[in-house]
mmCIF file of C-alpha atoms in Angstrom:
data_model
loop_
_atom_site.group_PDB
_atom_site.id
_atom_site.type_symbol
_atom_site.label_atom_id
_atom_site.label_comp_id
_atom_site.label_asym_id
_atom_site.label_seq_id
_atom_site.Cartn_x
_atom_site.Cartn_y
_atom_site.Cartn_z
ATOM 1 C CA MET A 1 -6.323 9.863 -178.479
ATOM 2 C CA GLN A 2 -2.614 9.795 -179.275
ATOM 3 C CA SER A 3 0.357 11.228 -177.436
ATOM 4 C CA TYR A 4 3.028 13.010 -179.402
ATOM 5 C CA LYS A 5 5.050 10.100 -180.720
ATOM 6 C CA HIS A 6 6.684 8.378 -183.623
ATOM 7 C CA GLU A 7 3.666 6.598 -185.039
ATOM 8 C CA PHE A 8 3.893 3.068 -186.412
ATOM 9 C CA ILE A 9 1.215 2.205 -188.967
ATOM 10 C CA SER A 10 0.189 -1.222 -190.250
ATOM 11 C CA PRO A 11 -0.476 -1.375 -194.004
ATOM 12 C CA ASN A 12 -3.779 -2.597 -195.395
ATOM 13 C CA GLU A 13 -3.901 -6.286 -196.245
ATOM 14 C CA MET A 14 -2.869 -6.818 -199.898
ATOM 15 C CA LEU A 15 -1.577 -3.227 -200.186
ATOM 16 C CA GLU A 16 1.663 -1.735 -198.865
ATOM 17 C CA VAL A 17 -0.194 1.426 -197.865
ATOM 18 C CA TYR A 18 -2.676 2.419 -195.180
ATOM 19 C CA LEU A 19 -6.034 3.546 -196.548
ATOM 20 C CA ASP A 20 -9.051 4.266 -194.376
ATOM 21 C CA PHE A 21 -12.403 6.040 -194.316
ATOM 22 C CA ARG A 22 -12.727 7.716 -190.940
ATOM 23 C CA ILE A 23 -15.753 8.982 -189.073
ATOM 24 C CA ASP A 24 -14.634 11.239 -186.218
ATOM 25 C CA THR A 25 -17.224 12.337 -183.665
ATOM 26 C CA GLY A 26 -14.718 14.639 -181.980
ATOM 27 C CA SER A 27 -11.077 14.226 -180.994
ATOM 28 C CA VAL A 28 -7.719 15.892 -180.479
ATOM 29 C CA ILE A 29 -4.706 13.984 -181.823
ATOM 30 C CA ASN A 30 -1.586 15.447 -180.293
ATOM 31 C CA LYS A 31 1.703 16.111 -182.077
ATOM 32 C CA HIS A 32 3.248 13.027 -183.653
ATOM 33 C CA PHE A 33 5.198 11.983 -186.726
ATOM 34 C CA HIS A 34 5.860 8.905 -188.859
ATOM 35 C CA ASP A 35 7.985 7.842 -191.801
ATOM 36 C CA TRP A 36 5.062 7.939 -194.227
ATOM 37 C CA ILE A 37 3.617 10.419 -196.686
ATOM 38 C CA GLU A 38 0.158 11.249 -195.328
ATOM 39 C CA ILE A 39 -2.796 12.690 -197.231
ATOM 40 C CA VAL A 40 -6.086 13.599 -195.533
ATOM 41 C CA TYR A 41 -9.096 14.415 -197.730
ATOM 42 C CA LEU A 42 -12.065 15.893 -195.882
ATOM 43 C CA ILE A 43 -15.455 14.694 -197.120
ATOM 44 C CA HIS A 44 -17.744 16.240 -194.509
ATOM 45 C CA GLY A 45 -17.369 18.571 -191.533
ATOM 46 C CA ASP A 46 -14.268 20.525 -190.611
ATOM 47 C CA LEU A 47 -10.827 19.802 -189.205
ATOM 48 C CA GLU A 48 -8.056 21.905 -187.705
ATOM 49 C CA PHE A 49 -4.763 20.551 -189.014
ATOM 50 C CA GLN A 50 -1.385 21.714 -187.731
ATOM 51 C CA ASP A 51 1.673 20.683 -189.741
ATOM 52 C CA ASN A 52 5.195 21.984 -189.211
ATOM 53 C CA ASN A 53 3.794 24.702 -186.894
ATOM 54 C CA GLN A 54 1.385 25.945 -189.593
ATOM 55 C CA VAL A 55 -2.340 25.763 -188.738
ATOM 56 C CA ARG A 56 -4.928 25.184 -191.459
ATOM 57 C CA GLN A 57 -8.710 24.887 -191.200
ATOM 58 C CA LEU A 58 -9.821 22.131 -193.578
ATOM 59 C CA LYS A 59 -13.315 22.325 -195.071
ATOM 60 C CA GLU A 60 -15.308 19.857 -197.168
ATOM 61 C CA GLY A 61 -13.532 18.895 -200.392
ATOM 62 C CA GLU A 62 -10.111 20.085 -199.189
ATOM 63 C CA PHE A 63 -7.045 17.997 -198.426
ATOM 64 C CA VAL A 64 -3.628 18.283 -196.821
ATOM 65 C CA VAL A 65 -0.344 16.532 -197.657
ATOM 66 C CA VAL A 66 2.110 15.798 -194.829
ATOM 67 C CA ASN A 67 5.778 15.087 -195.504
ATOM 68 C CA PRO A 68 7.463 12.071 -193.875
ATOM 69 C CA MET A 69 8.782 12.812 -190.364
ATOM 70 C CA SER A 70 6.877 16.109 -190.250
ATOM 71 C CA ILE A 71 5.389 16.869 -186.827
ATOM 72 C CA HIS A 72 1.624 17.298 -187.088
ATOM 73 C CA SER A 73 -1.575 17.235 -185.033
ATOM 74 C CA THR A 74 -5.329 17.511 -185.548
ATOM 75 C CA LYS A 75 -8.315 18.897 -183.679
ATOM 76 C CA CYS A 76 -11.913 17.959 -184.488
ATOM 77 C CA LEU A 77 -14.503 19.366 -182.089
ATOM 78 C CA SER A 78 -17.664 19.082 -184.195
ATOM 79 C CA GLY A 79 -17.188 15.804 -186.092
ATOM 80 C CA ASN A 80 -16.136 14.943 -189.640
ATOM 81 C CA THR A 81 -15.616 12.181 -192.194
ATOM 82 C CA ALA A 82 -12.382 11.877 -194.139
ATOM 83 C CA ILE A 83 -10.252 9.672 -196.363
ATOM 84 C CA LEU A 84 -6.829 8.931 -194.893
ATOM 85 C CA LEU A 85 -3.958 7.698 -197.074
ATOM 86 C CA GLN A 86 -0.504 6.921 -195.693
ATOM 87 C CA ILE A 87 2.293 5.718 -197.976
ATOM 88 C CA PRO A 88 5.490 4.282 -196.433
ATOM 89 C CA VAL A 89 8.706 5.864 -197.664
ATOM 90 C CA THR A 90 10.424 2.468 -197.467
ATOM 91 C CA PHE A 91 7.983 1.223 -200.114
ATOM 92 C CA LEU A 92 8.656 4.204 -202.396
ATOM 93 C CA GLU A 93 12.435 3.902 -202.006
ATOM 94 C CA LYS A 94 12.273 0.641 -203.947
ATOM 95 C CA LEU A 95 11.115 2.655 -206.959
ATOM 96 C CA VAL A 96 12.697 6.077 -206.350
ATOM 97 C CA PRO A 97 15.876 5.698 -204.235
ATOM 98 C CA ASP A 98 16.175 9.448 -203.546
ATOM 99 C CA ILE A 99 12.499 9.936 -202.576
ATOM 100 C CA ARG A 100 13.511 11.241 -199.118
ATOM 101 C CA GLN A 101 15.085 14.296 -200.726
ATOM 102 C CA TYR A 102 11.720 15.467 -202.099
ATOM 103 C CA VAL A 103 9.754 17.903 -199.949
ATOM 104 C CA PHE A 104 6.121 18.586 -200.804
ATOM 105 C CA SER A 105 5.053 22.228 -200.563
ATOM 106 C CA ILE A 106 1.560 23.314 -201.600
ATOM 107 C CA ASP A 107 -0.058 26.740 -201.678
ATOM 108 C CA TYR A 108 -3.615 25.523 -201.120
ATOM 109 C CA HIS A 109 -5.030 29.045 -201.527
ATOM 110 C CA SER A 110 -3.218 29.919 -204.757
ATOM 111 C CA LYS A 111 -5.299 31.853 -207.306
ATOM 112 C CA ASP A 112 -3.255 30.393 -210.172
ATOM 113 C CA PRO A 113 -5.738 28.415 -212.329
ATOM 114 C CA ARG A 114 -3.051 25.840 -213.131
ATOM 115 C CA VAL A 115 -2.511 25.173 -209.432
ATOM 116 C CA GLN A 116 -6.253 24.931 -208.801
ATOM 117 C CA THR A 117 -6.572 22.423 -211.658
ATOM 118 C CA LYS A 118 -3.876 20.225 -210.108
ATOM 119 C CA LEU A 119 -5.503 20.458 -206.680
ATOM 120 C CA ARG A 120 -8.821 19.318 -208.147
ATOM 121 C CA GLU A 121 -7.043 16.429 -209.881
ATOM 122 C CA ILE A 122 -5.617 15.301 -206.549
ATOM 123 C CA GLY A 123 -9.040 15.472 -204.866
ATOM 124 C CA SER A 124 -10.679 13.507 -207.677
ATOM 125 C CA THR A 125 -7.926 10.887 -207.630
ATOM 126 C CA LEU A 126 -8.333 10.405 -203.872
ATOM 127 C CA GLN A 127 -12.072 9.858 -204.292
ATOM 128 C CA ASN A 128 -11.474 7.300 -207.057
ATOM 129 C CA LEU A 129 -8.873 5.552 -204.912
ATOM 130 C CA TRP A 130 -11.360 5.128 -202.090
ATOM 131 C CA ILE A 131 -14.022 3.783 -204.469
ATOM 132 C CA ALA A 132 -11.568 1.244 -205.920
ATOM 133 C CA TYR A 133 -10.520 0.059 -202.472
ATOM 134 C CA GLN A 134 -14.053 -0.010 -201.078
ATOM 135 C CA PHE A 135 -15.535 -2.252 -203.788
ATOM 136 C CA GLN A 136 -12.422 -4.380 -204.384
ATOM 137 C CA VAL A 137 -13.395 -5.841 -207.732
ATOM 138 C CA GLU A 138 -10.985 -8.367 -209.229
ATOM 139 C CA GLY A 139 -7.617 -6.729 -209.821
ATOM 140 C CA TYR A 140 -8.448 -3.723 -207.626
ATOM 141 C CA GLN A 141 -4.851 -3.669 -206.351
ATOM 142 C CA PHE A 142 -3.637 -2.572 -209.801
ATOM 143 C CA ARG A 143 -6.225 0.199 -209.875
ATOM 144 C CA CYS A 144 -5.274 1.390 -206.387
ATOM 145 C CA TYR A 145 -1.565 1.458 -207.128
ATOM 146 C CA SER A 146 -2.092 3.245 -210.435
ATOM 147 C CA LEU A 147 -4.060 5.982 -208.635
ATOM 148 C CA ILE A 148 -1.477 6.254 -205.839
ATOM 149 C CA PHE A 149 1.329 6.627 -208.374
ATOM 150 C CA GLU A 150 -0.733 9.233 -210.229
ATOM 151 C CA LEU A 151 -1.050 11.195 -206.975
ATOM 152 C CA LEU A 152 2.685 11.028 -206.363
ATOM 153 C CA TYR A 153 3.445 12.023 -209.947
ATOM 154 C CA ILE A 154 1.306 15.158 -209.606
ATOM 155 C CA LEU A 155 2.838 16.024 -206.243
ATOM 156 C CA ILE A 156 6.442 15.589 -207.365
ATOM 157 C CA HIS A 157 6.042 17.473 -210.638
ATOM 158 C CA SER A 158 3.789 20.279 -209.413
ATOM 159 C CA PHE A 159 4.278 20.657 -205.658
ATOM 160 C CA SER A 160 7.783 19.651 -204.588
ATOM 161 C CA TYR A 161 11.374 20.764 -204.304
ATOM 162 C CA LYS A 162 14.505 18.763 -203.623
ATOM 163 C CA VAL A 163 16.900 19.149 -200.685
ATOM 164 C CA ASN A 164 20.567 18.162 -200.744
ATOM 165 C CA GLN A 165 22.055 15.301 -198.747
ATOM 166 C CA LYS A 166 23.554 17.642 -196.145
ATOM 167 C CA GLU A 167 20.198 19.205 -195.312
ATOM 168 C CA LEU A 168 18.524 15.790 -195.327
ATOM 169 C CA TYR A 169 21.099 14.484 -192.837
ATOM 170 C CA ARG A 170 20.598 17.508 -190.552
ATOM 171 C CA ASN A 171 16.819 17.021 -190.581
ATOM 172 C CA GLN A 172 17.148 13.321 -189.792
ATOM 173 C CA LYS A 173 19.540 14.078 -186.919
ATOM 174 C CA ASN A 174 17.075 16.572 -185.435
ATOM 175 C CA MET A 175 14.191 14.101 -185.703
ATOM 176 C CA LYS A 176 16.210 11.398 -183.917
ATOM 177 C CA ARG A 177 16.723 13.862 -181.089
ATOM 178 C CA ILE A 178 12.997 14.675 -181.002
ATOM 179 C CA GLN A 179 12.193 10.962 -181.029
ATOM 180 C CA PHE A 180 14.399 10.386 -177.988
ATOM 181 C CA ILE A 181 12.733 13.281 -176.147
ATOM 182 C CA MET A 182 9.209 12.022 -176.815
ATOM 183 C CA GLU A 183 10.079 8.478 -175.776
ATOM 184 C CA TYR A 184 11.609 9.772 -172.549
ATOM 185 C CA VAL A 185 8.508 11.857 -171.803
ATOM 186 C CA THR A 186 6.223 8.894 -172.527
ATOM 187 C CA GLN A 187 8.111 6.866 -169.915
ATOM 188 C CA HIS A 188 8.443 9.631 -167.298
ATOM 189 C CA TYR A 189 5.532 12.049 -167.896
ATOM 190 C CA THR A 190 4.107 11.524 -164.382
ATOM 191 C CA GLU A 191 7.376 12.779 -162.889
ATOM 192 C CA ALA A 192 8.610 16.363 -162.509
ATOM 193 C CA ILE A 193 10.881 16.541 -165.570
ATOM 194 C CA SER A 194 13.012 19.684 -165.557
ATOM 195 C CA ILE A 195 14.367 21.357 -168.687
ATOM 196 C CA SER A 196 17.919 20.907 -167.397
ATOM 197 C CA GLU A 197 17.293 17.175 -166.984
ATOM 198 C CA ILE A 198 15.925 16.563 -170.476
ATOM 199 C CA ALA A 199 18.465 18.923 -172.073
ATOM 200 C CA ASP A 200 21.274 16.958 -170.472
ATOM 201 C CA LYS A 201 19.787 13.715 -171.810
ATOM 202 C CA VAL A 202 20.200 14.939 -175.407
ATOM 203 C CA GLY A 203 23.536 16.677 -174.881
ATOM 204 C CA LEU A 204 22.348 20.294 -175.137
ATOM 205 C CA ASN A 205 22.479 23.266 -172.794
ATOM 206 C CA GLU A 206 19.157 24.561 -171.471
ATOM 207 C CA ILE A 207 18.981 27.663 -173.675
ATOM 208 C CA TYR A 208 19.749 25.828 -176.922
ATOM 209 C CA PHE A 209 17.427 22.972 -175.971
ATOM 210 C CA SER A 210 14.512 25.345 -175.330
ATOM 211 C CA ARG A 211 15.035 27.081 -178.685
ATOM 212 C CA PHE A 212 15.457 23.790 -180.526
ATOM 213 C CA PHE A 213 12.324 22.281 -179.001
ATOM 214 C CA LYS A 214 10.151 25.357 -179.582
ATOM 215 C CA LYS A 215 11.310 25.625 -183.203
ATOM 216 C CA SER A 216 10.662 21.925 -183.850
ATOM 217 C CA MET A 217 7.356 21.613 -181.997
ATOM 218 C CA GLY A 218 5.796 25.056 -182.019
ATOM 219 C CA ILE A 219 5.285 24.841 -178.244
ATOM 220 C CA THR A 220 7.598 24.861 -175.237
ATOM 221 C CA PHE A 221 8.764 21.652 -173.598
ATOM 222 C CA LEU A 222 6.586 22.260 -170.529
ATOM 223 C CA GLU A 223 3.524 22.884 -172.714
ATOM 224 C CA TYR A 224 4.213 19.612 -174.480
ATOM 225 C CA LEU A 225 4.630 17.745 -171.182
ATOM 226 C CA TYR A 226 1.288 19.152 -169.977
ATOM 227 C CA ARG A 227 -0.418 18.046 -173.198
ATOM 228 C CA VAL A 228 0.823 14.481 -172.800
ATOM 229 C CA ARG A 229 -0.615 14.446 -169.286
ATOM 230 C CA LEU A 230 -3.884 15.989 -170.484
ATOM 231 C CA GLU A 231 -4.289 13.298 -173.112
ATOM 232 C CA LYS A 232 -3.942 10.547 -170.512
ATOM 233 C CA ILE A 233 -6.365 12.364 -168.228
ATOM 234 C CA TYR A 234 -8.900 12.761 -171.054
ATOM 235 C CA THR A 235 -8.885 8.992 -171.649
ATOM 236 C CA ASP A 236 -9.349 8.229 -167.954
ATOM 237 C CA LEU A 237 -12.182 10.752 -167.631
ATOM 238 C CA LEU A 238 -14.074 8.654 -170.169
ATOM 239 C CA ASN A 239 -13.086 5.190 -169.004
ATOM 240 C CA THR A 240 -12.463 5.021 -165.239
ATOM 241 C CA ASP A 241 -14.471 5.417 -162.033
ATOM 242 C CA LEU A 242 -11.860 7.637 -160.381
ATOM 243 C CA ASN A 243 -12.794 11.209 -159.526
ATOM 244 C CA ILE A 244 -11.204 14.099 -161.416
ATOM 245 C CA ARG A 245 -8.646 14.926 -158.718
ATOM 246 C CA GLU A 246 -7.498 11.306 -158.477
ATOM 247 C CA ILE A 247 -7.155 11.082 -162.255
ATOM 248 C CA CYS A 248 -5.071 14.264 -162.385
ATOM 249 C CA GLU A 249 -2.721 13.115 -159.642
ATOM 250 C CA ARG A 250 -2.448 9.695 -161.273
ATOM 251 C CA HIS A 251 -0.941 11.405 -164.319
ATOM 252 C CA GLY A 252 1.287 13.935 -162.574
ATOM 253 C CA PHE A 253 -1.001 17.003 -162.729
ATOM 254 C CA TYR A 254 -1.270 18.585 -159.263
ATOM 255 C CA ASN A 255 -2.113 22.221 -160.053
ATOM 256 C CA GLU A 256 -5.899 22.162 -160.463
ATOM 257 C CA LYS A 257 -6.190 25.751 -161.702
ATOM 258 C CA VAL A 258 -3.587 25.260 -164.448
ATOM 259 C CA PHE A 259 -5.112 21.885 -165.320
ATOM 260 C CA ARG A 260 -8.613 23.259 -165.875
ATOM 261 C CA ARG A 261 -7.347 26.216 -167.927
ATOM 262 C CA MET A 262 -5.148 24.095 -170.195
ATOM 263 C CA PHE A 263 -7.824 21.417 -170.550
ATOM 264 C CA ARG A 264 -10.355 23.959 -171.810
ATOM 265 C CA GLU A 265 -7.798 25.528 -174.157
ATOM 266 C CA LEU A 266 -6.980 22.144 -175.710
ATOM 267 C CA TYR A 267 -10.400 20.463 -175.793
ATOM 268 C CA GLY A 268 -12.803 23.387 -175.848
ATOM 269 C CA CYS A 269 -14.752 22.183 -172.802
ATOM 270 C CA SER A 270 -14.364 21.596 -169.076
ATOM 271 C CA PRO A 271 -13.179 18.254 -167.611
ATOM 272 C CA ARG A 272 -16.627 17.701 -166.128
ATOM 273 C CA ASP A 273 -18.193 17.969 -169.592
ATOM 274 C CA VAL A 274 -16.123 14.931 -170.621
ATOM 275 C CA TYR A 275 -16.296 12.984 -167.344
ATOM 276 C CA ARG A 276 -17.770 9.558 -168.274
ATOM 277 C CA LYS A 277 -20.130 11.182 -170.801
#
């Protein structure tokens, strides 16, 4: 389980990208972001994917592309298998210096046959990329990179638009502010953090801060704070011998009624269903 955070990802050995085949038996990954292009291709099962406050239900054979520094989260309650590809922007900047100005935007449900053809090409390329990496025959690195560049070529030419430097700067400034907020919450989530306190930390008044946070995250600051606590509680329910009340108080959650309601809303079950299962 992850808290909402700026995620740091280690590349695969021999490749400057992160590529993985994931089997998920059920999880909720809370809101986070990273400076990588992320592509998730669902092989089996289903997955609820929220990106930039837009929720999408992924089914077998579908994929999603996440822009760098875009806030996203996932929910898998019934299990799935997927291919995960993450490409660092710092790697791409060596080849395309203005890569940060490109924003990927895909209408996954378009009826346009040309769009559907391109979407199928991306899915097929992702499958071939996994095969090349899995078997690692001599020179597989060249094959992997050629497929990754083919993916990026399709995305840039068929599913992207370009922002100007002013807009890029504004977005980066907002994300630095969000990063500070999440780091502060990570360090102080067990405490009673007021909106006035956190707003003052980032130099905003309470009203503007609340609007800014809700627009960026899709949830209020207090909802986010509760989710960070819930994630910590979920982990302890599985891995400690403490009782449920002790675990809640350990992570700053003292209202049992609110805790149980929010826990069920987020995880689709009661705390006792998870407790050291």
